[in-house]
Amino acid sequence: MNILAIETSCDETAIAIIKISGPKTRPSIKILSNIVASQIKLHAKFGGVVPNLAKREHQRNLTPVLLAALREANLSNSKNAPSPKPLSVSDKKRSVAKAIERQRQKSKSQFKIQNNINKILEREPELLKRFLKHILSLEVPEIDAIAVTIGPGLAPALWVGVNFARALVCLWQKPLIPVNHMEGHFFSALLEQKGPDDSKLKISALNFPALALLVSGGHTELVLTKRIGKYKIVGETLDDAAGEAFDKAARLLGLPYPGGPAISALTERKIRISVPKIPEIKLPRPMLNSKDYNFSFSGLKTAVFYLVRDLTKNYSMEKIRPVVAKEFQKAVIDVLVTKTIRAAIKYKINTVLLGGGVAANKLLRKTLAEKIKKNLPLTTCRLPLTSITGDNALMIGLAAYFTGEKKGWRTIKANANMRL
Ligand code: KG4
Ligand code: ZN
């Protein structure tokens, strides 16, 4: 089946088309297109994502991204309908009457469809304008379903994607599959490279019970699953998410948004010994020893604030930045990995998965893989390809395939606080 998937939960406008078939235990996949239009540069000026700007950008980006995705997948405007056979004279009269009737019905239904699209996109006028101009006249592409992220995420951003999907479903008369964004991150860990690059991918089998550490800008959760589509959150952050903590710590260190890549890039540079030498620093590992599997990162951010304040009394920000960044990253990863391992032992886990934007972090990937190998040698560790750790629609298409349920376009809604 060909799935067209749409993702607009935060600051990436993404559309992917995948061809996926075979049994759910071992399907085969072909990525026909996977387009991500990032808004990071725009939001970086404000130090974080501005929801209404994200909404505006999604409205502008969705149409060109869709056209690019269809083109890349070779599904755009394939006007390959066979030309009609020549008619005999007796057939002609009947067929003219039929054609008129057909045309009348067609215009009636086209009028109805356009009316519905106007209604669906009434809150996204800029998107509606582009939709009517560029999408209305397209041939119906060879896709079997349209999947869309309905939550969790920023409500104004989610609604643009949801309404766009509803309008497409209404126009092309395809089934609609609502998807949970975190479920997308979950399944992204199952994609493996088939060859030397990311162009050919395969889906690896999932051995249950599985535990996923999902770490993004809005979420940090440990998710237990014993069968596809059934999830139990066994631990989660009580305040800031890990990615959010990276973003906030980066800001305290005068680094740009998003903070995760900025901090991890800095920690990979060699630190030159400075004179006078900065004293050894140690940040707290919040909730490391709590009996549950929850996390808390807001105290760590406060500790970074005080540390930076005190150190900058004697040292320049340039000098302390790499040292504090390194210790901060280590503190977050220590807690994430320790708790994941503890939960994996407790629930006798066969597969540990990692997902979400923070899964791009090299030290996190390395530490998690090493600790699993050491403490749980029979457990498989699945890390997502770094090309799909950030938000993308490929993972939404995957989740739709594995657990999606078709819904009517009139009934689906964005749900900013959706849980697994
Ligand atoms: O999943 P994601 O792309 O968006 C959400 O669903 O929130 O995650 C974005 C988060 C940001 O907070 C960003 O700073 C963080 O992922 N991130 C990283 C790295 N790359 C992105 N955090 C740590 N290390 C990285 N290399
Ligand atoms: Zn995400």
Short mmCIF file of C-alpha atoms and ligand atoms in Angstrom, two decimals:
data_model
loop_
_atom_site.label_atom_id
_atom_site.label_comp_id
_atom_site.label_asym_id
_atom_site.label_seq_id
_atom_site.Cartn_x
_atom_site.Cartn_y
_atom_site.Cartn_z
CA MET A 1 0.00 0.00 0.00
CA ASN A 2 1.13 3.55 -0.68
CA ILE A 3 0.79 5.87 2.31
CA LEU A 4 1.09 9.62 2.08
CA ALA A 5 2.00 10.95 5.53
CA ILE A 6 1.88 14.50 6.87
CA GLU A 7 3.64 15.89 9.95
CA THR A 8 3.29 19.46 11.28
CA SER A 9 3.35 19.04 15.07
CA CYS A 10 6.13 21.55 15.71
CA ASP A 11 8.54 23.42 13.44
CA GLU A 12 9.04 21.01 10.55
CA THR A 13 6.61 20.78 7.65
CA ALA A 14 7.06 17.22 6.43
CA ILE A 15 5.44 14.92 3.89
CA ALA A 16 6.55 11.42 2.96
CA ILE A 17 5.18 8.79 0.63
CA ILE A 18 6.04 5.19 1.40
CA LYS A 19 5.26 1.94 -0.33
CA ILE A 20 4.89 -0.67 2.36
CA SER A 21 3.72 -4.25 2.11
CA GLY A 22 3.96 -7.70 3.62
CA PRO A 23 3.15 -9.07 7.07
CA LYS A 24 3.32 -6.63 9.99
CA THR A 25 5.94 -8.86 11.60
CA ARG A 26 8.33 -8.23 8.70
CA PRO A 27 7.05 -5.80 6.12
CA SER A 28 9.15 -4.44 3.29
CA ILE A 29 9.34 -0.73 2.67
CA LYS A 30 10.27 1.58 -0.15
CA ILE A 31 10.57 5.28 0.52
CA LEU A 32 9.14 7.04 -2.51
CA SER A 33 9.72 10.49 -1.06
CA ASN A 34 10.57 12.07 2.26
CA ILE A 35 10.54 15.86 2.34
CA VAL A 36 11.16 18.00 5.42
CA ALA A 37 10.97 21.80 5.28
CA SER A 38 12.54 23.08 8.48
CA GLN A 39 11.57 26.37 10.10
CA ILE A 40 14.45 26.29 12.58
CA LYS A 41 16.20 29.37 11.18
CA LEU A 42 13.07 31.44 11.61
CA HIS A 43 12.39 30.36 15.21
CA ALA A 44 16.09 30.56 16.21
CA LYS A 45 15.78 34.36 16.17
CA PHE A 46 13.24 34.06 19.00
CA GLY A 47 15.19 31.43 20.95
CA GLY A 48 12.43 28.80 20.55
CA VAL A 49 9.40 27.81 18.54
CA VAL A 50 6.71 30.53 18.24
CA PRO A 51 3.41 28.64 17.71
CA ASN A 52 1.67 31.20 15.51
CA LEU A 53 4.71 31.65 13.31
CA ALA A 54 4.87 27.87 12.96
CA LYS A 55 1.21 27.88 11.88
CA ARG A 56 1.90 30.56 9.27
CA GLU A 57 4.92 28.70 7.91
CA HIS A 58 3.06 25.37 7.70
CA GLN A 59 0.35 27.13 5.71
CA ARG A 60 2.97 28.41 3.29
CA ASN A 61 5.01 25.22 3.09
CA LEU A 62 2.45 22.42 2.88
CA THR A 63 1.48 22.90 -0.77
CA PRO A 64 5.04 23.11 -2.18
CA VAL A 65 6.14 20.24 0.07
CA LEU A 66 3.24 18.08 -1.17
CA LEU A 67 4.00 18.90 -4.81
CA ALA A 68 7.68 18.07 -4.24
CA ALA A 69 6.78 14.80 -2.50
CA LEU A 70 4.45 13.74 -5.36
CA ARG A 71 7.06 14.69 -7.94
CA GLU A 72 9.83 12.81 -6.16
CA ALA A 73 7.58 9.77 -5.83
CA ASN A 74 6.67 10.03 -9.51
CA LEU A 75 3.00 10.32 -8.65
CA SER A 76 2.25 13.82 -9.84
CA ASN A 77 -0.24 14.52 -12.60
CA SER A 78 0.08 11.10 -14.23
CA LYS A 79 -2.50 11.74 -16.94
CA ASN A 80 -2.34 8.24 -18.31
CA ALA A 81 -6.01 7.39 -18.61
CA PRO A 82 -6.67 5.40 -21.86
CA SER A 83 -8.22 7.46 -24.69
CA PRO A 84 -11.90 6.53 -25.39
CA LYS A 85 -12.77 4.10 -28.21
CA PRO A 86 -14.51 5.62 -31.34
CA LEU A 87 -18.30 5.28 -31.07
CA SER A 88 -20.84 3.95 -33.63
CA VAL A 89 -23.63 6.35 -34.79
CA SER A 90 -26.37 4.56 -32.76
CA ASP A 91 -24.22 4.61 -29.65
CA LYS A 92 -23.58 8.28 -30.05
CA LYS A 93 -27.04 9.65 -29.09
CA ARG A 94 -27.23 7.51 -25.97
CA SER A 95 -23.71 8.33 -24.96
CA VAL A 96 -24.18 12.09 -25.42
CA ALA A 97 -27.17 12.01 -23.05
CA LYS A 98 -25.19 9.90 -20.59
CA ALA A 99 -22.20 12.20 -20.85
CA ILE A 100 -24.36 15.23 -20.09
CA GLU A 101 -25.83 13.50 -17.08
CA ARG A 102 -22.36 12.39 -15.93
CA GLN A 103 -21.04 15.91 -16.34
CA ARG A 104 -23.98 17.27 -14.34
CA GLN A 105 -23.34 14.78 -11.52
CA LYS A 106 -19.62 15.51 -11.66
CA SER A 107 -20.07 19.26 -11.42
CA LYS A 108 -22.54 18.74 -8.57
CA SER A 109 -20.07 16.62 -6.64
CA GLN A 110 -17.16 18.93 -7.53
CA PHE A 111 -19.16 21.83 -6.18
CA LYS A 112 -19.83 19.88 -2.98
CA ILE A 113 -16.16 18.95 -2.61
CA GLN A 114 -14.98 22.49 -3.12
CA ASN A 115 -17.54 23.71 -0.63
CA ASN A 116 -16.25 21.22 1.92
CA ILE A 117 -12.64 22.24 1.28
CA ASN A 118 -13.56 25.89 1.78
CA LYS A 119 -15.13 24.98 5.10
CA ILE A 120 -12.27 22.71 6.23
CA LEU A 121 -9.62 25.33 5.52
CA GLU A 122 -11.55 28.40 6.61
CA ARG A 123 -9.12 29.01 9.48
CA GLU A 124 -6.09 28.58 7.22
CA PRO A 125 -6.87 31.14 4.47
CA GLU A 126 -3.32 31.21 3.14
CA LEU A 127 -3.27 27.45 2.79
CA LEU A 128 -6.75 27.46 1.20
CA LYS A 129 -5.55 29.90 -1.48
CA ARG A 130 -2.61 27.69 -2.38
CA PHE A 131 -4.71 24.53 -2.19
CA LEU A 132 -7.28 25.84 -4.65
CA LYS A 133 -4.61 27.13 -7.00
CA HIS A 134 -2.23 24.16 -7.07
CA ILE A 135 -3.90 21.05 -5.66
CA LEU A 136 -7.52 21.13 -6.76
CA SER A 137 -6.66 20.41 -10.38
CA LEU A 138 -4.20 17.56 -9.70
CA GLU A 139 -4.94 14.03 -10.90
CA VAL A 140 -5.73 11.74 -7.97
CA PRO A 141 -2.37 10.15 -7.14
CA GLU A 142 -1.89 6.42 -6.62
CA ILE A 143 -2.01 6.40 -2.85
CA ASP A 144 -4.10 4.16 -0.63
CA ALA A 145 -4.31 6.27 2.52
CA ILE A 146 -3.39 9.62 3.99
CA ALA A 147 -1.83 9.62 7.47
CA VAL A 148 -1.46 12.71 9.63
CA THR A 149 -0.05 13.57 13.04
CA ILE A 150 -2.90 14.68 15.29
CA GLY A 151 -0.86 15.10 18.52
CA PRO A 152 0.94 15.68 20.79
CA GLY A 153 2.41 19.00 19.71
CA LEU A 154 1.60 22.68 19.32
CA ALA A 155 -2.14 23.06 18.70
CA PRO A 156 -1.93 25.79 16.01
CA ALA A 157 0.76 23.82 14.15
CA LEU A 158 -1.08 20.49 14.43
CA TRP A 159 -4.36 21.92 13.14
CA VAL A 160 -2.79 23.08 9.88
CA GLY A 161 -1.60 19.56 9.08
CA VAL A 162 -4.85 17.96 10.23
CA ASN A 163 -7.00 20.30 8.13
CA PHE A 164 -4.72 19.90 5.13
CA ALA A 165 -5.09 16.10 5.41
CA ARG A 166 -8.87 16.43 5.77
CA ALA A 167 -9.04 18.60 2.66
CA LEU A 168 -6.92 16.11 0.67
CA VAL A 169 -9.06 13.20 1.84
CA CYS A 170 -12.17 15.05 0.85
CA LEU A 171 -10.75 15.86 -2.59
CA TRP A 172 -9.17 12.51 -3.39
CA GLN A 173 -11.67 10.29 -1.53
CA LYS A 174 -8.99 8.31 0.35
CA PRO A 175 -9.03 6.85 3.86
CA LEU A 176 -7.58 9.03 6.61
CA ILE A 177 -5.35 7.66 9.38
CA PRO A 178 -4.69 9.79 12.48
CA VAL A 179 -1.27 9.17 14.09
CA ASN A 180 0.30 9.89 17.48
CA HIS A 181 3.61 11.73 16.95
CA MET A 182 5.38 9.78 19.72
CA GLU A 183 4.32 6.53 18.10
CA GLY A 184 6.11 7.82 15.00
CA HIS A 185 9.31 8.29 17.01
CA PHE A 186 8.82 4.78 18.43
CA PHE A 187 8.67 3.13 15.00
CA SER A 188 11.53 5.22 13.59
CA ALA A 189 13.93 3.02 15.55
CA LEU A 190 12.88 -0.01 13.48
CA LEU A 191 14.23 1.35 10.21
CA GLU A 192 17.63 -0.05 9.30
CA GLN A 193 19.98 0.68 6.43
CA LYS A 194 20.04 -1.99 3.75
CA GLY A 195 23.10 -0.68 1.97
CA PRO A 196 25.91 1.77 2.58
CA ASP A 197 23.60 4.82 2.64
CA ASP A 198 20.11 5.78 3.85
CA SER A 199 18.45 5.41 0.44
CA LYS A 200 17.53 1.75 0.89
CA LEU A 201 15.96 0.86 4.18
CA LYS A 202 14.45 -2.20 5.75
CA ILE A 203 12.29 -2.72 8.80
CA SER A 204 13.74 -4.89 11.52
CA ALA A 205 11.62 -7.31 13.49
CA LEU A 206 10.54 -6.22 16.94
CA ASN A 207 11.11 -8.70 19.73
CA PHE A 208 8.70 -8.21 22.64
CA PRO A 209 8.58 -7.11 25.37
CA ALA A 210 10.13 -3.87 24.19
CA LEU A 211 10.98 -0.68 26.01
CA ALA A 212 11.33 2.66 24.22
CA LEU A 213 13.17 5.66 25.56
CA LEU A 214 11.47 8.52 23.73
CA VAL A 215 13.29 11.80 24.16
CA SER A 216 12.19 14.91 22.30
CA GLY A 217 11.70 18.62 22.85
CA GLY A 218 8.32 18.12 24.49
CA HIS A 219 8.51 14.60 25.88
CA THR A 220 10.72 12.24 27.83
CA GLU A 221 9.13 8.89 28.47
CA LEU A 222 9.88 5.24 28.97
CA VAL A 223 7.30 3.22 27.10
CA LEU A 224 6.72 -0.47 27.68
CA THR A 225 5.07 -2.51 24.96
CA LYS A 226 4.21 -6.18 24.83
CA ARG A 227 2.50 -6.09 21.48
CA ILE A 228 2.20 -3.70 18.59
CA GLY A 229 -0.05 -0.77 19.35
CA LYS A 230 -0.37 -1.37 23.11
CA TYR A 231 1.72 1.01 25.18
CA LYS A 232 2.26 1.67 28.85
CA ILE A 233 4.24 4.69 29.99
CA VAL A 234 6.26 3.33 32.90
CA GLY A 235 8.21 6.53 33.49
CA GLU A 236 8.17 10.11 32.26
CA THR A 237 9.46 13.54 33.08
CA LEU A 238 7.70 15.37 35.87
CA ASP A 239 8.69 18.76 34.47
CA ASP A 240 11.00 19.63 31.54
CA ALA A 241 11.68 17.18 28.74
CA ALA A 242 15.31 16.23 28.02
CA GLY A 243 15.37 18.19 24.72
CA GLU A 244 13.82 21.18 26.46
CA ALA A 245 16.55 20.99 29.13
CA PHE A 246 19.20 20.98 26.38
CA ASP A 247 17.54 24.02 24.80
CA LYS A 248 17.34 25.92 28.11
CA ALA A 249 20.90 25.06 29.20
CA ALA A 250 22.17 26.15 25.79
CA ARG A 251 20.45 29.48 26.17
CA LEU A 252 22.10 29.98 29.60
CA LEU A 253 25.41 29.30 27.90
CA GLY A 254 24.72 31.81 25.14
CA LEU A 255 24.31 29.08 22.51
CA PRO A 256 21.72 29.24 19.68
CA TYR A 257 18.41 27.37 19.42
CA PRO A 258 18.02 24.40 19.14
CA GLY A 259 20.32 23.79 22.05
CA GLY A 260 20.76 20.03 21.71
CA PRO A 261 22.83 20.05 18.53
CA ALA A 262 24.71 23.17 19.74
CA ILE A 263 25.67 21.57 23.06
CA SER A 264 26.60 18.21 21.59
CA ALA A 265 28.72 19.84 18.85
CA LEU A 266 30.55 21.84 21.49
CA THR A 267 31.26 18.77 23.62
CA GLU A 268 32.80 17.02 20.65
CA ARG A 269 35.48 19.71 20.33
CA LYS A 270 38.72 19.24 22.21
CA ILE A 271 38.80 21.41 25.31
CA ARG A 272 42.03 23.37 25.53
CA ILE A 273 43.39 23.53 29.07
CA SER A 274 42.77 27.05 30.18
CA VAL A 275 44.95 29.06 32.53
CA PRO A 276 43.87 29.63 35.22
CA LYS A 277 42.30 26.18 35.26
CA ILE A 278 38.56 25.95 35.93
CA PRO A 279 37.90 23.93 39.11
CA GLU A 280 36.24 20.53 38.67
CA ILE A 281 32.49 20.94 38.36
CA LYS A 282 29.69 18.51 39.11
CA LEU A 283 26.04 18.96 38.28
CA PRO A 284 23.26 16.98 40.01
CA ARG A 285 21.73 13.81 38.49
CA PRO A 286 18.07 14.47 39.36
CA MET A 287 16.00 11.45 40.45
CA LEU A 288 18.83 9.08 39.58
CA ASN A 289 18.13 7.00 42.67
CA SER A 290 14.37 7.33 42.90
CA LYS A 291 12.58 3.97 42.91
CA ASP A 292 10.33 4.87 39.98
CA TYR A 293 11.29 5.43 36.35
CA ASN A 294 10.39 9.10 36.22
CA PHE A 295 12.70 11.96 35.34
CA SER A 296 13.06 15.61 36.27
CA PHE A 297 15.25 18.06 34.43
CA SER A 298 14.13 21.50 35.54
CA GLY A 299 16.38 21.42 38.66
CA LEU A 300 19.34 20.64 36.44
CA LYS A 301 18.63 23.74 34.39
CA THR A 302 18.54 25.80 37.61
CA ALA A 303 21.84 24.24 38.70
CA VAL A 304 23.35 25.28 35.33
CA PHE A 305 22.06 28.81 35.93
CA TYR A 306 23.82 29.11 39.33
CA LEU A 307 26.97 27.39 38.10
CA VAL A 308 27.27 29.79 35.16
CA ARG A 309 26.56 32.76 37.41
CA ASP A 310 29.29 31.75 39.87
CA LEU A 311 31.90 30.70 37.32
CA THR A 312 31.55 33.83 35.20
CA LYS A 313 32.66 35.86 38.23
CA ASN A 314 36.18 34.56 37.63
CA TYR A 315 36.23 33.15 34.08
CA SER A 316 34.97 34.25 30.72
CA MET A 317 31.87 32.61 29.22
CA GLU A 318 34.07 31.36 26.35
CA LYS A 319 36.20 29.41 28.81
CA ILE A 320 33.44 27.86 30.89
CA ARG A 321 31.01 27.08 28.02
CA PRO A 322 32.54 23.78 26.82
CA VAL A 323 33.20 22.57 30.36
CA VAL A 324 29.65 23.22 31.59
CA ALA A 325 28.14 21.88 28.34
CA LYS A 326 30.06 18.64 28.72
CA GLU A 327 29.04 18.11 32.35
CA PHE A 328 25.42 19.03 31.58
CA GLN A 329 25.21 16.55 28.71
CA LYS A 330 26.77 13.87 30.87
CA ALA A 331 24.31 14.51 33.70
CA VAL A 332 21.26 14.19 31.39
CA ILE A 333 22.59 11.05 29.73
CA ASP A 334 23.58 9.42 33.04
CA VAL A 335 20.01 9.70 34.28
CA LEU A 336 18.37 8.69 31.00
CA VAL A 337 20.53 5.61 30.48
CA THR A 338 20.62 4.45 34.12
CA LYS A 339 16.85 4.53 34.40
CA THR A 340 16.34 2.86 31.02
CA ILE A 341 18.63 0.00 31.99
CA ARG A 342 16.91 -0.39 35.36
CA ALA A 343 13.48 -0.52 33.73
CA ALA A 344 14.74 -2.93 31.05
CA ILE A 345 15.97 -5.32 33.75
CA LYS A 346 12.77 -5.04 35.77
CA TYR A 347 10.47 -5.73 32.79
CA LYS A 348 12.73 -8.42 31.26
CA ILE A 349 12.98 -6.48 28.03
CA ASN A 350 14.09 -8.09 24.75
CA THR A 351 14.39 -4.91 22.69
CA VAL A 352 15.28 -1.40 23.80
CA LEU A 353 14.39 1.34 21.30
CA LEU A 354 15.52 4.93 21.24
CA GLY A 355 13.55 7.71 19.54
CA GLY A 356 12.96 11.48 19.36
CA GLY A 357 15.11 14.49 18.52
CA VAL A 358 17.57 13.89 21.40
CA ALA A 359 18.29 10.44 19.92
CA ALA A 360 20.64 12.27 17.54
CA ASN A 361 23.01 12.77 20.46
CA LYS A 362 26.13 10.71 19.83
CA LEU A 363 27.07 10.25 23.48
CA LEU A 364 23.54 9.10 24.34
CA ARG A 365 23.58 6.56 21.51
CA LYS A 366 27.00 5.25 22.46
CA THR A 367 26.32 5.10 26.20
CA LEU A 368 22.94 3.39 25.80
CA ALA A 369 24.30 0.79 23.37
CA GLU A 370 27.33 0.05 25.58
CA LYS A 371 25.35 -0.19 28.81
CA ILE A 372 22.81 -2.54 27.23
CA LYS A 373 25.57 -4.74 25.88
CA LYS A 374 27.20 -4.87 29.30
CA ASN A 375 24.13 -5.26 31.54
CA LEU A 376 21.68 -7.03 29.20
CA PRO A 377 23.77 -8.93 26.64
CA LEU A 378 20.72 -10.77 25.24
CA THR A 379 18.72 -7.59 24.68
CA THR A 380 18.78 -5.85 21.30
CA CYS A 381 19.33 -2.12 21.22
CA ARG A 382 17.70 -0.31 18.28
CA LEU A 383 18.89 3.21 17.54
CA PRO A 384 17.15 5.26 14.84
CA LEU A 385 19.15 6.42 11.84
CA THR A 386 20.34 9.92 12.64
CA SER A 387 18.68 11.17 9.45
CA ILE A 388 15.26 10.48 10.98
CA THR A 389 15.69 11.33 14.68
CA GLY A 390 14.18 14.78 14.14
CA ASP A 391 10.55 15.26 13.17
CA ASN A 392 9.67 13.77 9.79
CA ALA A 393 6.67 12.25 8.05
CA LEU A 394 8.33 8.96 7.18
CA MET A 395 7.92 7.81 10.77
CA ILE A 396 4.27 8.93 10.70
CA GLY A 397 3.66 6.75 7.64
CA LEU A 398 5.32 3.84 9.41
CA ALA A 399 3.20 4.23 12.55
CA ALA A 400 0.08 4.49 10.37
CA TYR A 401 0.96 1.20 8.72
CA PHE A 402 1.59 -0.65 11.97
CA THR A 403 -1.23 0.59 14.15
CA GLY A 404 -3.32 3.04 12.16
CA GLU A 405 -7.08 2.96 12.16
CA LYS A 406 -9.05 4.68 9.46
CA LYS A 407 -11.27 7.55 10.57
CA GLY A 408 -13.75 9.82 8.78
CA TRP A 409 -12.44 13.27 7.89
CA ARG A 410 -15.34 14.90 9.68
CA THR A 411 -14.43 13.31 13.01
CA ILE A 412 -10.69 13.78 13.40
CA LYS A 413 -9.31 16.57 15.54
CA ALA A 414 -5.87 17.78 16.62
CA ASN A 415 -5.06 16.82 20.20
CA ALA A 416 -2.11 18.81 21.56
CA ASN A 417 -1.89 16.74 24.76
CA MET A 418 -2.39 13.31 23.25
CA ARG A 419 -0.75 10.43 25.17
CA LEU A 420 0.42 7.05 23.99
O1 KG4 B 1 11.58 15.16 18.25
P1 KG4 B 1 12.04 16.54 18.01
O2 KG4 B 1 12.71 16.84 16.71
O3 KG4 B 1 10.85 17.54 18.16
C1 KG4 B 1 9.86 17.31 19.13
O4 KG4 B 1 9.01 16.43 18.90
O5 KG4 B 1 9.97 17.98 20.19
O6 KG4 B 1 13.03 16.94 19.19
C2 KG4 B 1 13.62 18.22 19.24
C3 KG4 B 1 14.57 18.28 20.43
C4 KG4 B 1 15.11 19.69 20.68
O7 KG4 B 1 14.90 20.01 22.03
C5 KG4 B 1 16.57 19.57 20.35
O8 KG4 B 1 17.41 20.43 21.13
C6 KG4 B 1 16.86 18.11 20.66
O9 KG4 B 1 15.71 17.44 20.19
N1 KG4 B 1 18.05 17.62 19.98
C7 KG4 B 1 19.15 17.17 20.62
C8 KG4 B 1 20.11 16.85 19.62
N2 KG4 B 1 19.54 17.10 18.40
C9 KG4 B 1 18.27 17.56 18.65
N3 KG4 B 1 19.41 17.04 21.92
C10 KG4 B 1 20.63 16.58 22.27
N4 KG4 B 1 21.59 16.25 21.39
C11 KG4 B 1 21.38 16.38 20.06
N5 KG4 B 1 22.33 16.07 19.19
ZN ZN B 2 9.27 14.86 17.71
#
